[in-house]
JSON list of C-alpha atoms in Angstrom, two decimals:
[
{"chain": "A", "resi": 1, "resn": "UNK", "atom": "CA", "xyz": [125.08, 99.40, 108.82]},
{"chain": "A", "resi": 2, "resn": "UNK", "atom": "CA", "xyz": [121.45, 100.16, 108.13]},
{"chain": "A", "resi": 3, "resn": "UNK", "atom": "CA", "xyz": [119.53, 103.28, 108.97]},
{"chain": "A", "resi": 4, "resn": "UNK", "atom": "CA", "xyz": [115.81, 103.86, 108.93]},
{"chain": "A", "resi": 5, "resn": "UNK", "atom": "CA", "xyz": [114.10, 106.39, 106.69]},
{"chain": "A", "resi": 6, "resn": "UNK", "atom": "CA", "xyz": [110.42, 106.37, 107.44]},
{"chain": "A", "resi": 7, "resn": "UNK", "atom": "CA", "xyz": [109.50, 102.68, 107.29]},
{"chain": "A", "resi": 8, "resn": "UNK", "atom": "CA", "xyz": [112.13, 101.87, 104.67]},
{"chain": "A", "resi": 9, "resn": "UNK", "atom": "CA", "xyz": [115.50, 100.31, 105.38]},
{"chain": "A", "resi": 10, "resn": "UNK", "atom": "CA", "xyz": [118.48, 102.00, 103.74]},
{"chain": "A", "resi": 11, "resn": "UNK", "atom": "CA", "xyz": [121.32, 99.49, 103.49]},
{"chain": "A", "resi": 12, "resn": "UNK", "atom": "CA", "xyz": [124.62, 100.46, 101.83]},
{"chain": "A", "resi": 13, "resn": "UNK", "atom": "CA", "xyz": [125.59, 96.79, 101.53]},
{"chain": "A", "resi": 14, "resn": "UNK", "atom": "CA", "xyz": [122.82, 96.39, 98.94]},
{"chain": "A", "resi": 15, "resn": "UNK", "atom": "CA", "xyz": [124.78, 98.62, 96.57]},
{"chain": "A", "resi": 16, "resn": "UNK", "atom": "CA", "xyz": [127.16, 95.76, 95.81]},
{"chain": "A", "resi": 17, "resn": "UNK", "atom": "CA", "xyz": [124.33, 93.41, 94.85]},
{"chain": "A", "resi": 18, "resn": "UNK", "atom": "CA", "xyz": [122.56, 96.09, 92.80]},
{"chain": "A", "resi": 19, "resn": "UNK", "atom": "CA", "xyz": [125.85, 97.17, 91.22]},
{"chain": "A", "resi": 20, "resn": "UNK", "atom": "CA", "xyz": [126.40, 93.61, 90.03]},
{"chain": "A", "resi": 21, "resn": "UNK", "atom": "CA", "xyz": [122.85, 93.50, 88.67]},
{"chain": "A", "resi": 22, "resn": "UNK", "atom": "CA", "xyz": [123.26, 96.83, 86.85]},
{"chain": "A", "resi": 23, "resn": "UNK", "atom": "CA", "xyz": [126.56, 95.67, 85.37]},
{"chain": "A", "resi": 24, "resn": "UNK", "atom": "CA", "xyz": [124.81, 92.54, 84.08]},
{"chain": "A", "resi": 25, "resn": "UNK", "atom": "CA", "xyz": [122.14, 94.68, 82.43]},
{"chain": "A", "resi": 26, "resn": "UNK", "atom": "CA", "xyz": [124.74, 97.06, 81.00]},
{"chain": "A", "resi": 27, "resn": "UNK", "atom": "CA", "xyz": [126.89, 94.19, 79.70]},
{"chain": "A", "resi": 28, "resn": "UNK", "atom": "CA", "xyz": [123.89, 92.40, 78.15]},
{"chain": "A", "resi": 29, "resn": "UNK", "atom": "CA", "xyz": [122.91, 95.61, 76.32]},
{"chain": "A", "resi": 30, "resn": "UNK", "atom": "CA", "xyz": [126.44, 96.46, 75.22]},
{"chain": "A", "resi": 31, "resn": "UNK", "atom": "CA", "xyz": [127.06, 92.89, 74.02]},
{"chain": "A", "resi": 32, "resn": "UNK", "atom": "CA", "xyz": [123.66, 92.87, 72.28]},
{"chain": "A", "resi": 33, "resn": "UNK", "atom": "CA", "xyz": [122.70, 89.72, 74.21]},
{"chain": "A", "resi": 34, "resn": "UNK", "atom": "CA", "xyz": [119.01, 89.47, 73.42]},
{"chain": "A", "resi": 35, "resn": "UNK", "atom": "CA", "xyz": [118.67, 86.21, 75.33]},
{"chain": "A", "resi": 36, "resn": "UNK", "atom": "CA", "xyz": [120.00, 87.72, 78.60]},
{"chain": "A", "resi": 37, "resn": "UNK", "atom": "CA", "xyz": [118.13, 91.04, 78.67]},
{"chain": "A", "resi": 38, "resn": "UNK", "atom": "CA", "xyz": [114.57, 89.69, 79.09]},
{"chain": "A", "resi": 39, "resn": "UNK", "atom": "CA", "xyz": [115.68, 87.41, 81.94]},
{"chain": "A", "resi": 40, "resn": "UNK", "atom": "CA", "xyz": [116.55, 90.52, 83.95]},
{"chain": "A", "resi": 41, "resn": "UNK", "atom": "CA", "xyz": [112.85, 91.46, 84.04]},
{"chain": "A", "resi": 42, "resn": "UNK", "atom": "CA", "xyz": [109.92, 89.77, 85.79]},
{"chain": "A", "resi": 43, "resn": "UNK", "atom": "CA", "xyz": [107.25, 88.14, 83.62]},
{"chain": "A", "resi": 44, "resn": "UNK", "atom": "CA", "xyz": [104.88, 91.01, 84.42]},
{"chain": "A", "resi": 45, "resn": "UNK", "atom": "CA", "xyz": [107.44, 93.84, 84.32]},
{"chain": "A", "resi": 46, "resn": "UNK", "atom": "CA", "xyz": [106.69, 97.33, 83.07]},
{"chain": "A", "resi": 47, "resn": "UNK", "atom": "CA", "xyz": [109.29, 99.37, 81.21]},
{"chain": "A", "resi": 48, "resn": "UNK", "atom": "CA", "xyz": [108.82, 103.14, 80.92]},
{"chain": "A", "resi": 49, "resn": "UNK", "atom": "CA", "xyz": [111.53, 104.42, 78.55]},
{"chain": "A", "resi": 50, "resn": "UNK", "atom": "CA", "xyz": [111.90, 108.10, 77.60]},
{"chain": "A", "resi": 51, "resn": "UNK", "atom": "CA", "xyz": [109.78, 109.21, 74.67]},
{"chain": "A", "resi": 52, "resn": "UNK", "atom": "CA", "xyz": [107.88, 105.93, 74.49]},
{"chain": "A", "resi": 53, "resn": "UNK", "atom": "CA", "xyz": [104.64, 104.51, 75.84]},
{"chain": "A", "resi": 54, "resn": "UNK", "atom": "CA", "xyz": [104.77, 101.88, 78.57]},
{"chain": "A", "resi": 55, "resn": "UNK", "atom": "CA", "xyz": [105.89, 98.39, 77.62]},
{"chain": "A", "resi": 56, "resn": "UNK", "atom": "CA", "xyz": [104.34, 95.59, 79.67]},
{"chain": "A", "resi": 57, "resn": "UNK", "atom": "CA", "xyz": [105.51, 92.00, 79.97]},
{"chain": "A", "resi": 58, "resn": "UNK", "atom": "CA", "xyz": [108.80, 90.23, 79.43]},
{"chain": "A", "resi": 59, "resn": "UNK", "atom": "CA", "xyz": [108.06, 89.36, 75.78]},
{"chain": "A", "resi": 60, "resn": "UNK", "atom": "CA", "xyz": [107.14, 92.95, 74.87]},
{"chain": "A", "resi": 61, "resn": "UNK", "atom": "CA", "xyz": [110.26, 94.21, 76.67]},
{"chain": "A", "resi": 62, "resn": "UNK", "atom": "CA", "xyz": [112.37, 91.70, 74.73]},
{"chain": "A", "resi": 63, "resn": "UNK", "atom": "CA", "xyz": [110.88, 92.99, 71.47]},
{"chain": "A", "resi": 64, "resn": "UNK", "atom": "CA", "xyz": [111.54, 96.61, 72.50]},
{"chain": "A", "resi": 65, "resn": "UNK", "atom": "CA", "xyz": [115.21, 95.88, 73.26]},
{"chain": "A", "resi": 66, "resn": "UNK", "atom": "CA", "xyz": [115.52, 93.96, 69.99]},
{"chain": "A", "resi": 67, "resn": "UNK", "atom": "CA", "xyz": [114.45, 97.12, 68.14]},
{"chain": "A", "resi": 68, "resn": "UNK", "atom": "CA", "xyz": [116.70, 99.37, 70.22]},
{"chain": "A", "resi": 69, "resn": "UNK", "atom": "CA", "xyz": [119.72, 97.14, 69.66]},
{"chain": "A", "resi": 70, "resn": "UNK", "atom": "CA", "xyz": [119.02, 96.86, 65.94]},
{"chain": "A", "resi": 71, "resn": "UNK", "atom": "CA", "xyz": [118.87, 100.67, 65.65]},
{"chain": "A", "resi": 72, "resn": "UNK", "atom": "CA", "xyz": [121.90, 100.95, 67.93]},
{"chain": "A", "resi": 73, "resn": "UNK", "atom": "CA", "xyz": [124.05, 98.73, 65.69]},
{"chain": "A", "resi": 74, "resn": "UNK", "atom": "CA", "xyz": [124.13, 101.53, 63.14]},
{"chain": "A", "resi": 75, "resn": "UNK", "atom": "CA", "xyz": [125.48, 103.96, 65.73]},
{"chain": "A", "resi": 76, "resn": "UNK", "atom": "CA", "xyz": [127.50, 101.62, 67.94]},
{"chain": "A", "resi": 77, "resn": "UNK", "atom": "CA", "xyz": [125.39, 102.45, 71.00]},
{"chain": "A", "resi": 78, "resn": "UNK", "atom": "CA", "xyz": [126.75, 101.61, 74.44]},
{"chain": "A", "resi": 79, "resn": "UNK", "atom": "CA", "xyz": [125.24, 102.21, 77.87]},
{"chain": "A", "resi": 80, "resn": "UNK", "atom": "CA", "xyz": [126.50, 102.94, 81.36]},
{"chain": "A", "resi": 81, "resn": "UNK", "atom": "CA", "xyz": [124.53, 102.86, 84.60]},
{"chain": "A", "resi": 82, "resn": "UNK", "atom": "CA", "xyz": [125.68, 104.34, 87.87]},
{"chain": "A", "resi": 83, "resn": "UNK", "atom": "CA", "xyz": [124.29, 105.41, 91.22]},
{"chain": "A", "resi": 84, "resn": "UNK", "atom": "CA", "xyz": [123.62, 108.87, 92.48]},
{"chain": "A", "resi": 85, "resn": "UNK", "atom": "CA", "xyz": [123.26, 109.87, 96.11]},
{"chain": "A", "resi": 86, "resn": "UNK", "atom": "CA", "xyz": [119.87, 108.20, 96.39]},
{"chain": "A", "resi": 87, "resn": "UNK", "atom": "CA", "xyz": [121.24, 104.68, 95.97]},
{"chain": "A", "resi": 88, "resn": "UNK", "atom": "CA", "xyz": [119.20, 101.68, 97.06]},
{"chain": "A", "resi": 89, "resn": "UNK", "atom": "CA", "xyz": [116.36, 101.27, 99.52]},
{"chain": "A", "resi": 90, "resn": "UNK", "atom": "CA", "xyz": [114.81, 97.94, 100.44]},
{"chain": "A", "resi": 91, "resn": "UNK", "atom": "CA", "xyz": [111.32, 97.47, 101.85]},
{"chain": "A", "resi": 92, "resn": "UNK", "atom": "CA", "xyz": [110.14, 93.94, 102.48]},
{"chain": "A", "resi": 93, "resn": "UNK", "atom": "CA", "xyz": [111.19, 92.05, 99.33]},
{"chain": "A", "resi": 94, "resn": "UNK", "atom": "CA", "xyz": [111.18, 95.08, 97.01]},
{"chain": "A", "resi": 95, "resn": "UNK", "atom": "CA", "xyz": [114.32, 96.95, 96.01]},
{"chain": "A", "resi": 96, "resn": "UNK", "atom": "CA", "xyz": [113.98, 100.63, 95.07]},
{"chain": "A", "resi": 97, "resn": "UNK", "atom": "CA", "xyz": [117.00, 101.76, 93.07]},
{"chain": "A", "resi": 98, "resn": "UNK", "atom": "CA", "xyz": [117.88, 105.09, 91.55]},
{"chain": "A", "resi": 99, "resn": "UNK", "atom": "CA", "xyz": [120.79, 106.41, 89.60]},
{"chain": "A", "resi": 100, "resn": "UNK", "atom": "CA", "xyz": [121.89, 107.91, 86.34]},
{"chain": "A", "resi": 101, "resn": "UNK", "atom": "CA", "xyz": [122.48, 106.48, 82.89]},
{"chain": "A", "resi": 102, "resn": "UNK", "atom": "CA", "xyz": [124.35, 107.50, 79.76]},
{"chain": "A", "resi": 103, "resn": "UNK", "atom": "CA", "xyz": [123.69, 106.16, 76.28]},
{"chain": "A", "resi": 104, "resn": "UNK", "atom": "CA", "xyz": [126.58, 106.97, 73.95]},
{"chain": "A", "resi": 105, "resn": "UNK", "atom": "CA", "xyz": [128.15, 106.00, 70.65]},
{"chain": "A", "resi": 106, "resn": "UNK", "atom": "CA", "xyz": [131.43, 104.12, 70.43]},
{"chain": "A", "resi": 107, "resn": "UNK", "atom": "CA", "xyz": [133.18, 107.46, 69.86]},
{"chain": "A", "resi": 108, "resn": "UNK", "atom": "CA", "xyz": [131.75, 108.65, 73.24]},
{"chain": "A", "resi": 109, "resn": "UNK", "atom": "CA", "xyz": [129.23, 111.05, 71.66]},
{"chain": "A", "resi": 110, "resn": "UNK", "atom": "CA", "xyz": [126.31, 111.21, 74.10]},
{"chain": "A", "resi": 111, "resn": "UNK", "atom": "CA", "xyz": [122.98, 110.19, 72.55]},
{"chain": "A", "resi": 112, "resn": "UNK", "atom": "CA", "xyz": [120.95, 110.33, 75.76]},
{"chain": "A", "resi": 113, "resn": "UNK", "atom": "CA", "xyz": [121.56, 110.77, 79.46]},
{"chain": "A", "resi": 114, "resn": "UNK", "atom": "CA", "xyz": [119.27, 110.94, 82.41]},
{"chain": "A", "resi": 115, "resn": "UNK", "atom": "CA", "xyz": [118.13, 109.31, 85.57]},
{"chain": "A", "resi": 116, "resn": "UNK", "atom": "CA", "xyz": [116.33, 106.10, 86.39]},
{"chain": "A", "resi": 117, "resn": "UNK", "atom": "CA", "xyz": [114.17, 104.73, 89.14]},
{"chain": "A", "resi": 118, "resn": "UNK", "atom": "CA", "xyz": [113.68, 100.99, 89.26]},
{"chain": "A", "resi": 119, "resn": "UNK", "atom": "CA", "xyz": [111.73, 98.66, 91.46]},
{"chain": "A", "resi": 120, "resn": "UNK", "atom": "CA", "xyz": [113.07, 95.12, 91.53]},
{"chain": "A", "resi": 121, "resn": "UNK", "atom": "CA", "xyz": [112.21, 91.96, 93.38]},
{"chain": "A", "resi": 122, "resn": "UNK", "atom": "CA", "xyz": [113.74, 88.56, 93.82]},
{"chain": "A", "resi": 123, "resn": "UNK", "atom": "CA", "xyz": [112.18, 85.76, 91.83]},
{"chain": "A", "resi": 124, "resn": "UNK", "atom": "CA", "xyz": [113.56, 82.30, 92.61]},
{"chain": "A", "resi": 125, "resn": "UNK", "atom": "CA", "xyz": [116.55, 83.96, 94.29]},
{"chain": "A", "resi": 126, "resn": "UNK", "atom": "CA", "xyz": [117.37, 86.15, 91.27]},
{"chain": "A", "resi": 127, "resn": "UNK", "atom": "CA", "xyz": [116.94, 89.92, 91.26]},
{"chain": "A", "resi": 128, "resn": "UNK", "atom": "CA", "xyz": [114.64, 91.03, 88.41]},
{"chain": "A", "resi": 129, "resn": "UNK", "atom": "CA", "xyz": [113.24, 94.39, 87.38]},
{"chain": "A", "resi": 130, "resn": "UNK", "atom": "CA", "xyz": [109.53, 94.80, 88.04]},
{"chain": "A", "resi": 131, "resn": "UNK", "atom": "CA", "xyz": [109.13, 98.48, 87.08]},
{"chain": "A", "resi": 132, "resn": "UNK", "atom": "CA", "xyz": [111.87, 100.40, 85.31]},
{"chain": "A", "resi": 133, "resn": "UNK", "atom": "CA", "xyz": [111.51, 104.08, 84.43]},
{"chain": "A", "resi": 134, "resn": "UNK", "atom": "CA", "xyz": [114.10, 106.25, 82.72]},
{"chain": "A", "resi": 135, "resn": "UNK", "atom": "CA", "xyz": [113.83, 110.00, 82.40]},
{"chain": "A", "resi": 136, "resn": "UNK", "atom": "CA", "xyz": [116.01, 111.84, 79.89]},
{"chain": "A", "resi": 137, "resn": "UNK", "atom": "CA", "xyz": [117.85, 115.03, 80.81]},
{"chain": "A", "resi": 138, "resn": "UNK", "atom": "CA", "xyz": [117.94, 116.07, 77.16]},
{"chain": "A", "resi": 139, "resn": "UNK", "atom": "CA", "xyz": [115.29, 118.40, 75.82]},
{"chain": "A", "resi": 140, "resn": "UNK", "atom": "CA", "xyz": [113.39, 117.67, 72.63]},
{"chain": "A", "resi": 141, "resn": "UNK", "atom": "CA", "xyz": [114.52, 119.75, 69.72]},
{"chain": "A", "resi": 142, "resn": "UNK", "atom": "CA", "xyz": [111.24, 121.05, 68.32]}
]
């Protein structure tokens, strides 16, 4: 069942589709699949990771994740994505998704945690991230 919030449509059934997408992103990261990660972003996507300037374009995003995964190999980094109460909103062909993430080592030591807001769209029938922003809950240790 859908309900209206302003001119947006809130549809709980979208959570299944977005959950599958998030699991694909999580699995690609955790399996260090550098060929799969860029395909989850549009050609003109923008990535806004914590503590980093914006990264624009699929190729630049691929290079960013290559660096992150290379650094992560030393620590055995793993990620988890999950929804919070905000969930998923769809307007026209855009999907607005929010939730929380955890980046941890294999021994479960938390390296980063925070929240994300993503805008995705379907390209040739496949959901892809168009804008992805993550915001850390951890404070810088100055």
